[in-house]
mmCIF file of C-alpha atoms in Angstrom:
data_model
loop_
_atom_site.group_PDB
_atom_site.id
_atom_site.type_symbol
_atom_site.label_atom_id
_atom_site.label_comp_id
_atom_site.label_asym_id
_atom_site.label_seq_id
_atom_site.Cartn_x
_atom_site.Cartn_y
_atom_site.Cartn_z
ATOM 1 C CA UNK A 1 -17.102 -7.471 8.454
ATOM 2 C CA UNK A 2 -14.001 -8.592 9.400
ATOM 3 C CA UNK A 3 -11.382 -6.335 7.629
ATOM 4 C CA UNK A 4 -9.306 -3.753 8.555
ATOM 5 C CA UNK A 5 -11.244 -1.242 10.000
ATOM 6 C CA UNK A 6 -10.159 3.003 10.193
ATOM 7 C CA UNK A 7 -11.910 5.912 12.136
ATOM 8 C CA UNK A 8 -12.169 8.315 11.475
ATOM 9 C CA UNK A 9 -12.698 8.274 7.673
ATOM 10 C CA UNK A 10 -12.292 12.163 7.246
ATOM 11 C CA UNK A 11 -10.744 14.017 9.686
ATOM 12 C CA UNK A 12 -10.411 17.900 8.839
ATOM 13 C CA UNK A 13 -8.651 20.114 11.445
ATOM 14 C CA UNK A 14 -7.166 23.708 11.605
ATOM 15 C CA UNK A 15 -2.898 24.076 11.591
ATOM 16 C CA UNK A 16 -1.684 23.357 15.270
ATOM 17 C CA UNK A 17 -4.098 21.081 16.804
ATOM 18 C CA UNK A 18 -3.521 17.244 17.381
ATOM 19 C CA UNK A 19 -5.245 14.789 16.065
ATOM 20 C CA UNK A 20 -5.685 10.953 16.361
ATOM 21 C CA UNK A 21 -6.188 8.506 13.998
ATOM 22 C CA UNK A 22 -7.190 4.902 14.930
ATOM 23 C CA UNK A 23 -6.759 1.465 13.299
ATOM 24 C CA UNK A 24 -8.262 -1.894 13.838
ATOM 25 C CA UNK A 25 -6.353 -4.690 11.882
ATOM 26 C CA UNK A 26 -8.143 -8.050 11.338
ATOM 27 C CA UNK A 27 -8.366 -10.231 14.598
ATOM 28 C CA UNK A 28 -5.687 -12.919 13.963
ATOM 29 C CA UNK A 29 -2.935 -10.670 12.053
ATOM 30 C CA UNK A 30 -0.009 -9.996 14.500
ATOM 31 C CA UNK A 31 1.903 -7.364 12.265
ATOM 32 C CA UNK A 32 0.595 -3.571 11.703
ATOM 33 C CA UNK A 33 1.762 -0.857 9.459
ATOM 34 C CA UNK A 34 0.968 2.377 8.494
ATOM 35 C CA UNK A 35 1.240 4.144 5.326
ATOM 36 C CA UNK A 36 0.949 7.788 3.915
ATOM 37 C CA UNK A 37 -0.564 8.605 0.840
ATOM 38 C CA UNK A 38 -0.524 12.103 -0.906
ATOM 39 C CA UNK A 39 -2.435 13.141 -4.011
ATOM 40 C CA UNK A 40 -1.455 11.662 -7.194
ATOM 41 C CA UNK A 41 1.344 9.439 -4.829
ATOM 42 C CA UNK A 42 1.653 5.851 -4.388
ATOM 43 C CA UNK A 43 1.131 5.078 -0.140
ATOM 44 C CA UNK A 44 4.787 5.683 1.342
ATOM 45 C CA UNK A 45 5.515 3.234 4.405
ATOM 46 C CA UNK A 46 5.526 5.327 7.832
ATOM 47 C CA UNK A 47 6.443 2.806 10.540
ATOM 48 C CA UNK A 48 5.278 -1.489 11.321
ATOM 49 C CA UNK A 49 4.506 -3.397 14.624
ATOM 50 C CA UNK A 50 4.828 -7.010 15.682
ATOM 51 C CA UNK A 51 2.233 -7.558 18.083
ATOM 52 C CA UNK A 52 3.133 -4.358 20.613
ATOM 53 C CA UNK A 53 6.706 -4.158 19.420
ATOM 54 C CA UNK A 54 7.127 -0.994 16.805
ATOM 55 C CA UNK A 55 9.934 -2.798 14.830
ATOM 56 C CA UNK A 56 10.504 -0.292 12.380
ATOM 57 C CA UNK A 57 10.351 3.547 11.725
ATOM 58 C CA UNK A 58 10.362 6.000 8.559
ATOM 59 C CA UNK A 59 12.464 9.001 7.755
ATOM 60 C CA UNK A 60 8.974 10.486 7.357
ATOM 61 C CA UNK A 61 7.866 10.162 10.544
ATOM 62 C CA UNK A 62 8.941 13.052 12.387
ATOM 63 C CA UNK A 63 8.741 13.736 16.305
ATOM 64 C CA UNK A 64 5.357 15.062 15.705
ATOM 65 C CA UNK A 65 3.920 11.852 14.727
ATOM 66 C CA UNK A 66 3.414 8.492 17.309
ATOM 67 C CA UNK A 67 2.266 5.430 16.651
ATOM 68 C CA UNK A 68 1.297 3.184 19.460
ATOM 69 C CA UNK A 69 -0.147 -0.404 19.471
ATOM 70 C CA UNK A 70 -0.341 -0.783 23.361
ATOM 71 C CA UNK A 71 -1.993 -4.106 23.295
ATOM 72 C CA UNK A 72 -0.997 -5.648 20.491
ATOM 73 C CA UNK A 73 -4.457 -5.731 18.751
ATOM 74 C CA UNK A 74 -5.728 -1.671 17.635
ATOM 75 C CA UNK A 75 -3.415 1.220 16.979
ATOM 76 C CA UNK A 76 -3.338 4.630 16.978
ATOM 77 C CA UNK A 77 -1.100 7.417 15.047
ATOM 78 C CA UNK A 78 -0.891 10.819 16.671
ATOM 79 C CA UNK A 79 0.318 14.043 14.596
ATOM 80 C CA UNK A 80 0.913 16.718 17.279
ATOM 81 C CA UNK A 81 0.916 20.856 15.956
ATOM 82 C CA UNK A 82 -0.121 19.715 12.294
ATOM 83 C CA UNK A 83 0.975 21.103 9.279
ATOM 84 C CA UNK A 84 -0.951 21.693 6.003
ATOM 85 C CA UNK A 85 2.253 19.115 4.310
ATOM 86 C CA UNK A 86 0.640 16.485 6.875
ATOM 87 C CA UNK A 87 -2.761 16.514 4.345
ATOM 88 C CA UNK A 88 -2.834 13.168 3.349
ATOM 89 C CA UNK A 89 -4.789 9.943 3.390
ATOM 90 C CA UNK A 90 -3.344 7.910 6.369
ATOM 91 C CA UNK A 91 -3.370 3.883 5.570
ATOM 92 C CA UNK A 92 -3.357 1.199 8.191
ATOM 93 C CA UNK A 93 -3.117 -2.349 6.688
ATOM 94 C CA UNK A 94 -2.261 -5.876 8.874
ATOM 95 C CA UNK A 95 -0.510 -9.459 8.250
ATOM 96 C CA UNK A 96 0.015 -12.483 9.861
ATOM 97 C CA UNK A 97 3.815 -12.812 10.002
ATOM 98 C CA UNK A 98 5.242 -16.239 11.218
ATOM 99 C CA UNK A 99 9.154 -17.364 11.192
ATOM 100 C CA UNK A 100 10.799 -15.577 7.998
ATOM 101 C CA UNK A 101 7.418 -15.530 5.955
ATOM 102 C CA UNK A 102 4.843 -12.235 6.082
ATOM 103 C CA UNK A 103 1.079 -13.238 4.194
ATOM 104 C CA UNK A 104 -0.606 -10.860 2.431
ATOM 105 C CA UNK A 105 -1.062 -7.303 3.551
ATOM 106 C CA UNK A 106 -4.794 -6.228 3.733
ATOM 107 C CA UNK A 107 -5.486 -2.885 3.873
ATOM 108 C CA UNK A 108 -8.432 -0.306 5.166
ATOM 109 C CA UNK A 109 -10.164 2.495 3.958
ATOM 110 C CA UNK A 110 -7.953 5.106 5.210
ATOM 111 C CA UNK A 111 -8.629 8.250 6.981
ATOM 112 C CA UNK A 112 -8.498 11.417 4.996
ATOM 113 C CA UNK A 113 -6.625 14.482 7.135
ATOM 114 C CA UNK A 114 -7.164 17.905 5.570
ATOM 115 C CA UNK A 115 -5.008 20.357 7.689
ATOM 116 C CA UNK A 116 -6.438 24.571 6.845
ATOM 117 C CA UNK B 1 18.170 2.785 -3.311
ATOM 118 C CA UNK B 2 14.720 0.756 -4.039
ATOM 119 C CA UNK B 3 12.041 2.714 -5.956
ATOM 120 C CA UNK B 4 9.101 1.682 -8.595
ATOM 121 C CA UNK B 5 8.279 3.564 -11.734
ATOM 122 C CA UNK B 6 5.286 3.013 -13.774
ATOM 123 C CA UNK B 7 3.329 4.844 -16.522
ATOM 124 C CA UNK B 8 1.398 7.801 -15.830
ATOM 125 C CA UNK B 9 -2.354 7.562 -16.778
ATOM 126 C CA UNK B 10 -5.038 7.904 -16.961
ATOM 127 C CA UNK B 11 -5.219 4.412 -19.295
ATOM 128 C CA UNK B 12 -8.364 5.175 -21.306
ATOM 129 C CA UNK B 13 -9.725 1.334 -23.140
ATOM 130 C CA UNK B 14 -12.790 0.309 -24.667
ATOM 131 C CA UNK B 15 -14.271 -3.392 -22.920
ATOM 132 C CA UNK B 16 -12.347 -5.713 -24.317
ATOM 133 C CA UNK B 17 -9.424 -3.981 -25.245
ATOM 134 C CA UNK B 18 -5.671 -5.695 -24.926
ATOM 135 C CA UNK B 19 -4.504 -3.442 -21.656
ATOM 136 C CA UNK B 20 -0.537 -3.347 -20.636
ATOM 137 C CA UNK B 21 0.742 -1.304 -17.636
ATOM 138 C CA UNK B 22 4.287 -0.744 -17.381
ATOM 139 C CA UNK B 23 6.315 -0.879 -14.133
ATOM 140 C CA UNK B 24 10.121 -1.229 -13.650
ATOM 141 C CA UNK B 25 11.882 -0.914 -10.787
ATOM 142 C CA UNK B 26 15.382 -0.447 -8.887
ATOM 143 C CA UNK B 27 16.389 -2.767 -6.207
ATOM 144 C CA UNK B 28 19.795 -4.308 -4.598
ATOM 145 C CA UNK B 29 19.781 -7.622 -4.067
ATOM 146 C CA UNK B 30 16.028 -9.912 -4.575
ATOM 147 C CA UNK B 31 13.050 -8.373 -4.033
ATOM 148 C CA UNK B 32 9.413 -9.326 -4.572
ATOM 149 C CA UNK B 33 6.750 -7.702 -6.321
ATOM 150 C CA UNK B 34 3.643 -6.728 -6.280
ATOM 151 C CA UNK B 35 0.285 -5.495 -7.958
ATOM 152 C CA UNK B 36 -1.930 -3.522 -6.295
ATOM 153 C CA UNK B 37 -5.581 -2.601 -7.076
ATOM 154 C CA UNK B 38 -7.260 0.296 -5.684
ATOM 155 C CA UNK B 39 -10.930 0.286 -6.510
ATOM 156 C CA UNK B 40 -13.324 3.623 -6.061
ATOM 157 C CA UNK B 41 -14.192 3.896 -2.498
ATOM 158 C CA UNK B 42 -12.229 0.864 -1.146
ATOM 159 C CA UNK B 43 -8.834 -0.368 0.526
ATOM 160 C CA UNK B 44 -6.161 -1.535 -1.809
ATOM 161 C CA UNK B 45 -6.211 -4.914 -2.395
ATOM 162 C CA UNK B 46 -3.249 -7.474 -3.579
ATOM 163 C CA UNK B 47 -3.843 -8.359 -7.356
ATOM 164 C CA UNK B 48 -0.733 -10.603 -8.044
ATOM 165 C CA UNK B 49 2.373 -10.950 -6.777
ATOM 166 C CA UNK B 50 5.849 -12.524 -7.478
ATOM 167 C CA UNK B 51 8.525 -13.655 -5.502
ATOM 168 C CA UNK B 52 11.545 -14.176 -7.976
ATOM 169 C CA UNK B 53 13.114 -14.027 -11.422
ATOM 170 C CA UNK B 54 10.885 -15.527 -13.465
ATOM 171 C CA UNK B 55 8.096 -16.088 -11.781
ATOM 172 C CA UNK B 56 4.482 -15.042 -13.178
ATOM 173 C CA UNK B 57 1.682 -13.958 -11.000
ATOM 174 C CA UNK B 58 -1.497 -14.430 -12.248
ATOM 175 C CA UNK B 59 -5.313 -13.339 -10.653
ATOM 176 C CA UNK B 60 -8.754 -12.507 -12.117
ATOM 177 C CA UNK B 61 -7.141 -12.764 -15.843
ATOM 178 C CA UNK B 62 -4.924 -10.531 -15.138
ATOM 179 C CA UNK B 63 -0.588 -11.198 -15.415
ATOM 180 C CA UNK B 64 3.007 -10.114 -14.569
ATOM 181 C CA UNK B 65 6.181 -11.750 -14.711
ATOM 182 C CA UNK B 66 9.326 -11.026 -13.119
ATOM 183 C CA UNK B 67 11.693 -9.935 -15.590
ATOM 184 C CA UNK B 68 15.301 -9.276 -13.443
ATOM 185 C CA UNK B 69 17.122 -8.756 -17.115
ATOM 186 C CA UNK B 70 14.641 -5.530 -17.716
ATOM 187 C CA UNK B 71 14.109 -4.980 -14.071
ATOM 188 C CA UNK B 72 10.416 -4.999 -15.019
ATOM 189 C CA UNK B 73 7.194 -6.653 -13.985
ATOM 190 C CA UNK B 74 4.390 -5.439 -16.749
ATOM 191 C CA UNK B 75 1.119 -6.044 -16.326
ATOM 192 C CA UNK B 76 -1.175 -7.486 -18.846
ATOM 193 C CA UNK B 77 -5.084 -8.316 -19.235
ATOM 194 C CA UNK B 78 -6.194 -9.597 -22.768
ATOM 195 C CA UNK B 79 -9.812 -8.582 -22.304
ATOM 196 C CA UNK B 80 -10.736 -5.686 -19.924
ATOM 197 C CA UNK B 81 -14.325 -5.195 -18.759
ATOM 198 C CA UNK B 82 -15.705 -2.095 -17.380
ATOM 199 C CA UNK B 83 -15.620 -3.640 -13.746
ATOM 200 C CA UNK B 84 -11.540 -3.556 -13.824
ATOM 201 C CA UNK B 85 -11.629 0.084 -13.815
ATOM 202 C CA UNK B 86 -9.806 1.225 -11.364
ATOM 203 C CA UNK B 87 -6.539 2.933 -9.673
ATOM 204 C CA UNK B 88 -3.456 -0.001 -10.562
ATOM 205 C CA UNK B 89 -0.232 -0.110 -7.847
ATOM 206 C CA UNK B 90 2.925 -1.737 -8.481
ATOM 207 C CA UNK B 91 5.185 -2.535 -5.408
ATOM 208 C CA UNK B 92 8.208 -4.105 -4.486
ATOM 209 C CA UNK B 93 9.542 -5.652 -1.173
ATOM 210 C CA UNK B 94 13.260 -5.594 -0.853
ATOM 211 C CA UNK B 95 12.531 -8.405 1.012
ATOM 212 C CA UNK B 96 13.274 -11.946 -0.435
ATOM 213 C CA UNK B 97 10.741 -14.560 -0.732
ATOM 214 C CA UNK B 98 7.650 -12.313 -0.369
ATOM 215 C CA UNK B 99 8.259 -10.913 3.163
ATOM 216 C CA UNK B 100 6.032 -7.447 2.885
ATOM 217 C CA UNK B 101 7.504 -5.782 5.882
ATOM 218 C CA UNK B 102 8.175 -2.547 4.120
ATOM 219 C CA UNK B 103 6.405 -1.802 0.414
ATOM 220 C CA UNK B 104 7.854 0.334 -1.674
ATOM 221 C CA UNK B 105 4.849 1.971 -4.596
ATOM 222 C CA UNK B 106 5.093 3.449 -7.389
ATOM 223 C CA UNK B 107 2.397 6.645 -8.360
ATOM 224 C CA UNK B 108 -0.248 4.261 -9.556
ATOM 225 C CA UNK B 109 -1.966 4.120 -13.191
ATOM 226 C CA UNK B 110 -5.767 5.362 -13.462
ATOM 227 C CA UNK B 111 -7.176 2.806 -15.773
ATOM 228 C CA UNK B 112 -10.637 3.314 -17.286
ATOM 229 C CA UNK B 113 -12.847 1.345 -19.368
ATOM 230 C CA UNK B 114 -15.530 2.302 -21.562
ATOM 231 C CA UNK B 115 -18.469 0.336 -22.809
#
């Protein structure tokens, strides 16, 4: 299979600790974004990259959450000291972006963070 | 600022049923929109999408068209089957032409269909 891939799927930790999330986009796509998604809530954008480049960051994201994409290919998004508010399904989709036109945006599973 | 708004559901049809989902939105200057389908246990996917005034996107039988004068991009099935039930997204890009840097959703409409 060669679509966007997340791990983990569920993820449930206690307040305070860190945790990691991890996203592989499809091979070719040079664009990566992450999205938030809370119960009963349409996904809420959280921050893009172009290749290793972060390009663009949400008011949501707060200095308790880092995204990296250190090679250009996988990502990861760190929330540091969590919060029970940070309970939400984290989305990771990809593109293939070229001159002033983006292609579609395919997106993974998610991974499901339940903060006690 | 940009933001979606579509109907709540749950959207409860029989097969075969005429199904309409409303979504209008707020936007300065062109943006593109989008469908969304969500089904259970997998990634959204892109249904349709449309770039400008107008324009109607058009996949699997299903339809919007971009309506700037009503700020609205409805979407529209004549025949459902039991296989289109699912979780329904409607999006816009405040980007023009269909650039998706940054998508902007509404809640999403729970649509099920009955045998």
């Amino acid at each position: 299979d060669t679509g966007v891939s997340q791990d983990p799927r569920h993820k449930i930790t206690k307040r305070g600790q860190n945790v990691t999330f991890r996203c592989d986009p499809i091979s070719e796509h040079n664009r990566l974004y992450w999205y938030r998604q809370t119960l009963g809530q349409g996904p809420e954008f959280l921050t893009y990259f172009q290749n290793e480049a972060q390009l663009e960051k949400s008011r949501l994201l707060s200095d308790r959450f880092s995204a990296e994409r250190p090679k250009g290919s996988f990502s990861t998004l760190e929330i540091q000291r969590t919060e029970q508010g940070d309970s939400a399904m984290y989305l990771c989709a990809s593109s293939f972006h070229r001159g002033s036109n983006t292609g579609e945006l395919f997106f993974g599973e998610g991974s499901r963070l339940t903060v006690l | 600022g940009n933001s979606v708004t579509q109907m709540e559901g749950p959207v409860t049809l029989s097969e075969e049923a005429f199904l309409t989902i409303n979504c209008t939105y707020t936007a300065t200057g062109y943006p593109s929109l989008f469908w969304y389908v969500q089904y259970p246990g997998e990634g959204l996917q892109l249904l349709l999408k449309a770039t400008k005034a107008d324009d109607k996107g058009s996949n699997k039988g299903f339809e919007a068209t971009y309506r700037k004068e009503t700020t609205s991009f409805h979407l529209e099935k004549g025949s459902v089957q039991v296989s289109d039930s699912a979780v329904y997204f409607c999006a816009l890009s405040p980007n023009y032409g269909g650039a998706t840097n940054k998508l902007i959703f509404g809640t999403g409409t729970l649509l099920a269909v009955q045998p």
